[in-house]
PDB file of C-alpha atoms in Angstrom:
ATOM      1  CA  MET A   1       6.318  -0.537 -21.660  1.00  0.00           C
ATOM      2  CA  ASN A   2       6.390  -3.366 -24.148  1.00  0.00           C
ATOM      3  CA  ALA A   3       3.412  -5.474 -25.167  1.00  0.00           C
ATOM      4  CA  ALA A   4       4.387  -8.281 -22.813  1.00  0.00           C
ATOM      5  CA  ASP A   5       4.183  -5.879 -19.882  1.00  0.00           C
ATOM      6  CA  SER A   6       0.793  -4.413 -20.805  1.00  0.00           C
ATOM      7  CA  LEU A   7      -2.009  -4.200 -18.292  1.00  0.00           C
ATOM      8  CA  THR A   8      -5.640  -5.029 -19.006  1.00  0.00           C
ATOM      9  CA  LEU A   9      -8.347  -3.744 -16.661  1.00  0.00           C
ATOM     10  CA  ASP A  10     -12.118  -3.787 -16.827  1.00  0.00           C
ATOM     11  CA  VAL A  11     -13.065  -0.111 -17.095  1.00  0.00           C
ATOM     12  CA  PRO A  12     -16.615   0.928 -18.075  1.00  0.00           C
ATOM     13  CA  ALA A  13     -16.886   2.713 -21.421  1.00  0.00           C
ATOM     14  CA  GLY A  14     -18.130   6.262 -21.735  1.00  0.00           C
ATOM     15  CA  ALA A  15     -17.101   9.727 -20.679  1.00  0.00           C
ATOM     16  CA  ALA A  16     -16.224  10.353 -17.030  1.00  0.00           C
ATOM     17  CA  ASP A  17     -19.227  11.663 -15.089  1.00  0.00           C
ATOM     18  CA  PRO A  18     -18.114  13.839 -12.117  1.00  0.00           C
ATOM     19  CA  LEU A  19     -21.282  12.832 -10.254  1.00  0.00           C
ATOM     20  CA  LEU A  20     -20.272   9.174 -10.509  1.00  0.00           C
ATOM     21  CA  ALA A  21     -16.625   9.666  -9.558  1.00  0.00           C
ATOM     22  CA  THR A  22     -15.402   7.696  -6.564  1.00  0.00           C
ATOM     23  CA  ARG A  23     -13.228   9.470  -4.021  1.00  0.00           C
ATOM     24  CA  LEU A  24     -10.437   7.226  -2.762  1.00  0.00           C
ATOM     25  CA  THR A  25      -8.415   7.802   0.395  1.00  0.00           C
ATOM     26  CA  PHE A  26      -5.523   5.346   0.664  1.00  0.00           C
ATOM     27  CA  ILE A  27      -3.669   4.766   3.939  1.00  0.00           C
ATOM     28  CA  ARG A  28      -0.549   2.740   4.539  1.00  0.00           C
ATOM     29  CA  HIS A  29      -0.539   0.587   7.681  1.00  0.00           C
ATOM     30  CA  GLY A  30       1.264   1.668  10.861  1.00  0.00           C
ATOM     31  CA  GLN A  31       4.800   0.675  11.686  1.00  0.00           C
ATOM     32  CA  THR A  32       5.844  -2.865  12.632  1.00  0.00           C
ATOM     33  CA  ASP A  33       9.096  -4.060  14.169  1.00  0.00           C
ATOM     34  CA  TRP A  34       9.953  -5.612  10.808  1.00  0.00           C
ATOM     35  CA  ASN A  35       9.531  -2.226   9.085  1.00  0.00           C
ATOM     36  CA  HIS A  36      11.941  -0.792  11.609  1.00  0.00           C
ATOM     37  CA  GLY A  37      14.406  -3.629  11.101  1.00  0.00           C
ATOM     38  CA  GLY A  38      14.236  -3.681   7.291  1.00  0.00           C
ATOM     39  CA  ARG A  39      12.843  -7.210   7.163  1.00  0.00           C
ATOM     40  CA  ILE A  40      10.611  -8.284   4.248  1.00  0.00           C
ATOM     41  CA  GLN A  41       7.058  -8.972   5.414  1.00  0.00           C
ATOM     42  CA  GLY A  42       5.107  -9.695   2.239  1.00  0.00           C
ATOM     43  CA  HIS A  43       2.211 -11.991   3.179  1.00  0.00           C
ATOM     44  CA  LEU A  44       3.596 -12.806   6.634  1.00  0.00           C
ATOM     45  CA  ASP A  45       1.228 -11.543   9.314  1.00  0.00           C
ATOM     46  CA  ILE A  46       3.311  -9.171  11.416  1.00  0.00           C
ATOM     47  CA  PRO A  47       1.479  -7.015  14.019  1.00  0.00           C
ATOM     48  CA  LEU A  48       1.804  -3.296  14.597  1.00  0.00           C
ATOM     49  CA  ASN A  49       4.355  -2.277  17.189  1.00  0.00           C
ATOM     50  CA  ALA A  50       3.639   0.315  19.885  1.00  0.00           C
ATOM     51  CA  LEU A  51       4.561   3.224  17.612  1.00  0.00           C
ATOM     52  CA  GLY A  52       2.443   1.784  14.810  1.00  0.00           C
ATOM     53  CA  GLN A  53      -0.568   1.637  17.129  1.00  0.00           C
ATOM     54  CA  GLN A  54      -0.089   5.291  18.069  1.00  0.00           C
ATOM     55  CA  GLN A  55       0.252   6.238  14.407  1.00  0.00           C
ATOM     56  CA  ALA A  56      -2.982   4.403  13.591  1.00  0.00           C
ATOM     57  CA  GLN A  57      -4.914   6.150  16.339  1.00  0.00           C
ATOM     58  CA  ARG A  58      -3.737   9.581  15.212  1.00  0.00           C
ATOM     59  CA  MET A  59      -4.600   8.787  11.613  1.00  0.00           C
ATOM     60  CA  GLY A  60      -8.083   7.641  12.644  1.00  0.00           C
ATOM     61  CA  ALA A  61      -8.723  10.838  14.579  1.00  0.00           C
ATOM     62  CA  ALA A  62      -7.458  12.977  11.676  1.00  0.00           C
ATOM     63  CA  LEU A  63      -9.820  11.323   9.166  1.00  0.00           C
ATOM     64  CA  ALA A  64     -12.842  11.066  11.466  1.00  0.00           C
ATOM     65  CA  ASP A  65     -14.724  13.940   9.796  1.00  0.00           C
ATOM     66  CA  ASN A  66     -13.716  13.255   6.192  1.00  0.00           C
ATOM     67  CA  GLY A  67     -17.104  11.890   5.104  1.00  0.00           C
ATOM     68  CA  ILE A  68     -15.865   8.371   4.368  1.00  0.00           C
ATOM     69  CA  ASP A  69     -18.655   5.924   3.513  1.00  0.00           C
ATOM     70  CA  VAL A  70     -16.880   2.581   3.862  1.00  0.00           C
ATOM     71  CA  ILE A  71     -13.415   1.230   4.712  1.00  0.00           C
ATOM     72  CA  TYR A  72     -11.718  -1.605   2.838  1.00  0.00           C
ATOM     73  CA  SER A  73      -8.565  -3.152   4.220  1.00  0.00           C
ATOM     74  CA  SER A  74      -6.012  -5.823   3.524  1.00  0.00           C
ATOM     75  CA  ASP A  75      -6.736  -8.752   5.820  1.00  0.00           C
ATOM     76  CA  LEU A  76      -3.140  -8.830   7.124  1.00  0.00           C
ATOM     77  CA  ALA A  77      -2.982  -7.753  10.776  1.00  0.00           C
ATOM     78  CA  ARG A  78      -0.801  -4.674  10.300  1.00  0.00           C
ATOM     79  CA  ALA A  79      -3.312  -3.183   7.847  1.00  0.00           C
ATOM     80  CA  TRP A  80      -6.451  -4.558   9.509  1.00  0.00           C
ATOM     81  CA  ASP A  81      -5.558  -3.140  12.931  1.00  0.00           C
ATOM     82  CA  THR A  82      -4.747   0.204  11.317  1.00  0.00           C
ATOM     83  CA  ALA A  83      -8.157   0.139   9.621  1.00  0.00           C
ATOM     84  CA  LYS A  84      -9.859  -0.712  12.915  1.00  0.00           C
ATOM     85  CA  ALA A  85      -8.418   2.480  14.398  1.00  0.00           C
ATOM     86  CA  LEU A  86     -10.111   4.436  11.592  1.00  0.00           C
ATOM     87  CA  GLN A  87     -13.366   2.555  12.091  1.00  0.00           C
ATOM     88  CA  ALA A  88     -13.310   3.325  15.814  1.00  0.00           C
ATOM     89  CA  HIS A  89     -13.327   7.042  15.014  1.00  0.00           C
ATOM     90  CA  THR A  90     -15.918   6.877  12.219  1.00  0.00           C
ATOM     91  CA  GLN A  91     -18.270   3.991  13.119  1.00  0.00           C
ATOM     92  CA  ILE A  92     -18.600   3.029   9.448  1.00  0.00           C
ATOM     93  CA  PRO A  93     -18.405  -0.443   7.845  1.00  0.00           C
ATOM     94  CA  LEU A  94     -14.996  -2.138   7.621  1.00  0.00           C
ATOM     95  CA  ILE A  95     -14.552  -4.893   5.031  1.00  0.00           C
ATOM     96  CA  ALA A  96     -11.565  -7.223   4.604  1.00  0.00           C
ATOM     97  CA  GLU A  97     -10.223  -7.518   1.047  1.00  0.00           C
ATOM     98  CA  GLN A  98      -7.507 -10.093   0.372  1.00  0.00           C
ATOM     99  CA  GLY A  99      -6.707  -8.475  -2.986  1.00  0.00           C
ATOM    100  CA  LEU A 100      -5.190  -5.532  -1.080  1.00  0.00           C
ATOM    101  CA  ARG A 101      -2.429  -7.645   0.464  1.00  0.00           C
ATOM    102  CA  GLU A 102       1.214  -6.733   0.014  1.00  0.00           C
ATOM    103  CA  ARG A 103       3.146  -8.469  -2.748  1.00  0.00           C
ATOM    104  CA  SER A 104       4.036 -12.049  -1.906  1.00  0.00           C
ATOM    105  CA  PHE A 105       7.790 -12.489  -1.820  1.00  0.00           C
ATOM    106  CA  GLY A 106       7.591 -16.222  -1.226  1.00  0.00           C
ATOM    107  CA  ARG A 107      10.752 -17.680   0.284  1.00  0.00           C
ATOM    108  CA  LEU A 108      12.342 -14.227   0.545  1.00  0.00           C
ATOM    109  CA  GLN A 109       9.869 -13.231   3.259  1.00  0.00           C
ATOM    110  CA  GLY A 110      11.374 -12.849   6.700  1.00  0.00           C
ATOM    111  CA  GLN A 111      14.816 -11.846   5.424  1.00  0.00           C
ATOM    112  CA  THR A 112      16.709  -8.572   5.301  1.00  0.00           C
ATOM    113  CA  LEU A 113      18.500  -7.555   2.112  1.00  0.00           C
ATOM    114  CA  GLU A 114      21.818  -8.198   3.833  1.00  0.00           C
ATOM    115  CA  GLU A 115      20.753 -11.754   4.693  1.00  0.00           C
ATOM    116  CA  MET A 116      19.598 -12.307   1.120  1.00  0.00           C
ATOM    117  CA  PHE A 117      22.990 -11.295  -0.267  1.00  0.00           C
ATOM    118  CA  ALA A 118      24.792 -13.500   2.243  1.00  0.00           C
ATOM    119  CA  GLN A 119      22.690 -16.542   1.314  1.00  0.00           C
ATOM    120  CA  ASP A 120      22.246 -16.081  -2.436  1.00  0.00           C
ATOM    121  CA  PRO A 121      23.798 -13.022  -4.160  1.00  0.00           C
ATOM    122  CA  VAL A 122      22.263 -13.944  -7.527  1.00  0.00           C
ATOM    123  CA  LEU A 123      18.758 -14.070  -6.059  1.00  0.00           C
ATOM    124  CA  ALA A 124      19.335 -10.863  -4.098  1.00  0.00           C
ATOM    125  CA  THR A 125      20.542  -9.029  -7.205  1.00  0.00           C
ATOM    126  CA  ALA A 126      17.494 -10.194  -9.168  1.00  0.00           C
ATOM    127  CA  PHE A 127      15.301  -8.873  -6.359  1.00  0.00           C
ATOM    128  CA  GLN A 128      16.947  -5.439  -6.574  1.00  0.00           C
ATOM    129  CA  THR A 129      16.759  -4.991 -10.350  1.00  0.00           C
ATOM    130  CA  ARG A 130      12.984  -4.353 -10.467  1.00  0.00           C
ATOM    131  CA  ASP A 131      12.637  -6.744 -13.393  1.00  0.00           C
ATOM    132  CA  PRO A 132       8.827  -6.867 -13.851  1.00  0.00           C
ATOM    133  CA  HIS A 133       9.022 -10.528 -14.834  1.00  0.00           C
ATOM    134  CA  TYR A 134      11.204 -11.672 -11.925  1.00  0.00           C
ATOM    135  CA  GLN A 135       9.243 -13.977  -9.624  1.00  0.00           C
ATOM    136  CA  PRO A 136      10.695 -14.761  -6.196  1.00  0.00           C
ATOM    137  CA  PRO A 137      10.527 -18.483  -5.382  1.00  0.00           C
ATOM    138  CA  GLU A 138       6.870 -19.188  -4.420  1.00  0.00           C
ATOM    139  CA  GLY A 139       6.070 -15.474  -4.744  1.00  0.00           C
ATOM    140  CA  GLU A 140       4.596 -12.969  -7.232  1.00  0.00           C
ATOM    141  CA  SER A 141       6.250 -11.071 -10.057  1.00  0.00           C
ATOM    142  CA  MET A 142       5.668  -7.321 -10.149  1.00  0.00           C
ATOM    143  CA  LEU A 143       3.444  -7.814 -13.184  1.00  0.00           C
ATOM    144  CA  GLU A 144       1.265 -10.301 -11.320  1.00  0.00           C
ATOM    145  CA  PHE A 145       1.187  -8.064  -8.260  1.00  0.00           C
ATOM    146  CA  ARG A 146       0.205  -4.965 -10.240  1.00  0.00           C
ATOM    147  CA  GLN A 147      -2.594  -6.835 -12.000  1.00  0.00           C
ATOM    148  CA  ARG A 148      -4.014  -8.093  -8.699  1.00  0.00           C
ATOM    149  CA  VAL A 149      -3.822  -4.719  -6.975  1.00  0.00           C
ATOM    150  CA  LEU A 150      -5.325  -2.622  -9.766  1.00  0.00           C
ATOM    151  CA  GLU A 151      -8.075  -5.132 -10.531  1.00  0.00           C
ATOM    152  CA  THR A 152      -9.041  -4.959  -6.848  1.00  0.00           C
ATOM    153  CA  VAL A 153      -8.896  -1.159  -6.610  1.00  0.00           C
ATOM    154  CA  TYR A 154     -10.845  -0.633  -9.834  1.00  0.00           C
ATOM    155  CA  ARG A 155     -13.484  -3.148  -8.753  1.00  0.00           C
ATOM    156  CA  LEU A 156     -13.974  -1.467  -5.383  1.00  0.00           C
ATOM    157  CA  ALA A 157     -14.136   1.986  -6.969  1.00  0.00           C
ATOM    158  CA  GLN A 158     -16.741   0.810  -9.486  1.00  0.00           C
ATOM    159  CA  GLN A 159     -18.902  -0.480  -6.632  1.00  0.00           C
ATOM    160  CA  HIS A 160     -19.137   2.975  -5.016  1.00  0.00           C
ATOM    161  CA  PRO A 161     -19.911   5.629  -7.657  1.00  0.00           C
ATOM    162  CA  GLY A 162     -20.357   9.055  -6.098  1.00  0.00           C
ATOM    163  CA  GLU A 163     -19.064   7.840  -2.723  1.00  0.00           C
ATOM    164  CA  HIS A 164     -15.909   8.213  -0.663  1.00  0.00           C
ATOM    165  CA  ILE A 165     -14.063   5.017   0.286  1.00  0.00           C
ATOM    166  CA  ALA A 166     -10.963   4.493   2.414  1.00  0.00           C
ATOM    167  CA  ILE A 167      -8.494   1.757   1.502  1.00  0.00           C
ATOM    168  CA  VAL A 168      -5.932   0.623   4.083  1.00  0.00           C
ATOM    169  CA  ALA A 169      -3.096  -1.334   2.546  1.00  0.00           C
ATOM    170  CA  HIS A 170       0.682  -1.651   2.151  1.00  0.00           C
ATOM    171  CA  GLY A 171       3.627   0.228   0.674  1.00  0.00           C
ATOM    172  CA  GLY A 172       3.800  -1.966  -2.408  1.00  0.00           C
ATOM    173  CA  VAL A 173       0.062  -1.604  -3.044  1.00  0.00           C
ATOM    174  CA  LEU A 174       0.255   2.180  -2.819  1.00  0.00           C
ATOM    175  CA  ASP A 175       3.282   2.196  -5.103  1.00  0.00           C
ATOM    176  CA  MET A 176       1.257   0.411  -7.807  1.00  0.00           C
ATOM    177  CA  VAL A 177      -1.640   2.833  -7.378  1.00  0.00           C
ATOM    178  CA  TYR A 178       0.665   5.854  -7.708  1.00  0.00           C
ATOM    179  CA  ARG A 179       2.329   4.476 -10.846  1.00  0.00           C
ATOM    180  CA  ASP A 180      -1.045   3.815 -12.458  1.00  0.00           C
ATOM    181  CA  ALA A 181      -2.403   7.268 -11.594  1.00  0.00           C
ATOM    182  CA  VAL A 182       0.585   9.180 -13.008  1.00  0.00           C
ATOM    183  CA  GLY A 183       1.487   6.817 -15.858  1.00  0.00           C
ATOM    184  CA  LEU A 184       4.850   5.495 -14.646  1.00  0.00           C
ATOM    185  CA  ASP A 185       6.150   2.060 -15.587  1.00  0.00           C
ATOM    186  CA  LEU A 186       7.242  -0.550 -13.082  1.00  0.00           C
ATOM    187  CA  GLN A 187      10.972   0.089 -13.456  1.00  0.00           C
ATOM    188  CA  ALA A 188      10.862   3.853 -12.882  1.00  0.00           C
ATOM    189  CA  GLN A 189      12.888   4.748  -9.801  1.00  0.00           C
ATOM    190  CA  ARG A 190      10.713   5.787  -6.889  1.00  0.00           C
ATOM    191  CA  SER A 191      10.915   9.460  -5.941  1.00  0.00           C
ATOM    192  CA  TRP A 192       7.720   9.556  -3.840  1.00  0.00           C
ATOM    193  CA  THR A 193       7.379   8.646  -0.175  1.00  0.00           C
ATOM    194  CA  ILE A 194       5.019   6.084   1.366  1.00  0.00           C
ATOM    195  CA  ASP A 195       5.406   6.505   5.121  1.00  0.00           C
ATOM    196  CA  ASN A 196       3.554   4.483   7.738  1.00  0.00           C
ATOM    197  CA  THR A 197      -0.072   5.748   8.071  1.00  0.00           C
ATOM    198  CA  SER A 198       0.525   8.311   5.325  1.00  0.00           C
ATOM    199  CA  VAL A 199      -2.691   9.459   3.614  1.00  0.00           C
ATOM    200  CA  HIS A 200      -3.082   9.639  -0.183  1.00  0.00           C
ATOM    201  CA  ARG A 201      -6.098  10.997  -2.068  1.00  0.00           C
ATOM    202  CA  LEU A 202      -7.198   9.995  -5.564  1.00  0.00           C
ATOM    203  CA  LEU A 203     -10.263  10.153  -7.774  1.00  0.00           C
ATOM    204  CA  TRP A 204     -11.573   7.289  -9.884  1.00  0.00           C
ATOM    205  CA  THR A 205     -13.766   7.757 -12.963  1.00  0.00           C
ATOM    206  CA  SER A 206     -14.355   5.696 -16.087  1.00  0.00           C
ATOM    207  CA  GLU A 207     -11.094   7.188 -17.363  1.00  0.00           C
ATOM    208  CA  GLY A 208      -9.143   5.607 -14.510  1.00  0.00           C
ATOM    209  CA  LEU A 209      -7.302   6.927 -11.468  1.00  0.00           C
ATOM    210  CA  ARG A 210      -6.302  10.559 -10.984  1.00  0.00           C
ATOM    211  CA  LEU A 211      -3.940  11.753  -8.263  1.00  0.00           C
ATOM    212  CA  LEU A 212      -5.226  14.569  -6.044  1.00  0.00           C
ATOM    213  CA  ALA A 213      -2.780  14.644  -3.110  1.00  0.00           C
ATOM    214  CA  TRP A 214      -0.001  12.368  -1.928  1.00  0.00           C
ATOM    215  CA  GLY A 215       1.859  11.596   1.271  1.00  0.00           C
ATOM    216  CA  ASP A 216       0.014  13.554   3.970  1.00  0.00           C
ATOM    217  CA  VAL A 217       1.565  12.811   7.373  1.00  0.00           C
ATOM    218  CA  SER A 218       0.464  16.001   9.148  1.00  0.00           C
ATOM    219  CA  HIS A 219      -1.355  13.862  11.747  1.00  0.00           C
ATOM    220  CA  LEU A 220       2.037  12.502  12.847  1.00  0.00           C
ATOM    221  CA  ALA A 221       3.682  15.891  13.511  1.00  0.00           C
ATOM    222  CA  GLU A 222       3.084  15.855  17.260  1.00  0.00           C
ATOM    223  CA  LEU A 223       4.130  12.213  17.513  1.00  0.00           C
ATOM    224  CA  ALA A 224       7.322  12.902  15.552  1.00  0.00           C
ATOM    225  CA  ALA A 225       8.128  15.796  17.874  1.00  0.00           C
ATOM    226  CA  MET A 226       7.642  13.559  20.891  1.00  0.00           C
ATOM    227  CA  GLN A 227       9.971  10.967  19.344  1.00  0.00           C
ATOM    228  CA  ALA A 228      12.594  13.624  18.655  1.00  0.00           C
ATOM    229  CA  ASN A 229      12.384  15.033  22.166  1.00  0.00           C
ATOM    230  CA  SER A 230      12.809  11.575  23.648  1.00  0.00           C
ATOM    231  CA  GLY A 231      16.009  11.086  21.648  1.00  0.00           C
ATOM    232  CA  ALA A 232      14.556   8.204  19.623  1.00  0.00           C
ATOM    233  CA  ALA A 233      16.351   7.296  16.410  1.00  0.00           C
ATOM    234  CA  ASP A 234      14.775   8.112  13.070  1.00  0.00           C
ATOM    235  CA  VAL A 235      12.295   5.479  11.958  1.00  0.00           C
ATOM    236  CA  MET A 236      13.160   3.620   8.769  1.00  0.00           C
ATOM    237  CA  GLN A 237      10.419   3.631   6.150  1.00  0.00           C
ATOM    238  CA  LYS A 238      11.111   0.588   3.990  1.00  0.00           C
ATOM    239  CA  ASN A 239       9.634  -0.034   0.564  1.00  0.00           C
ATOM    240  CA  TYR A 240       7.734  -3.246  -0.209  1.00  0.00           C
ATOM    241  CA  LEU A 241       7.782  -4.470   3.353  1.00  0.00           C
TER     242      LEU A 241
END
């Protein structure tokens, strides 16, 4: 990472105190029809589809006894309705946080990659290169997106020392959190999964984020079996949608 790509976050000084560590459980929202169709959602407010609602309910039941103190969620419907399923099983506070929104892709939102290439191959190629400085028309660069996401996550973690918080967000948000926790730059190829309603556990201290467990979808096993038995096609899990 060069100096122009550096990230500055407000982290309290001092050694990490295990008693003041914040437990973080991140959850990606349930499936939408646009996830299934490979269409870029970004800040567009696309609702959960029927499968996404079932995924959310099973996630909520699975995390009901996890000792979560508060839930924060992106205010976009697909995340918010997923978070409400968790709240229904836990009866704990649910707070909307706009800083947890997916990356804004501006005028690219609503398109598939195929449509982007048909309309503007140069723009589509720039989108695919993962150039941290590339900013879609009226959207955010990856650098801007990462700064927003990590500032929000660090702020929320600092507000709850010694507590356990759940954060319901989007694939792009979770990608930024993973990269920060394991020290990967923005252009590293993704080798980790971020499935709909997957559960990811991290710890935050004054030294930053630490990865504990990633990509738990055990709560979806029965649902996946039902889908397979019904002959349903495999569900596409798109990145940054």
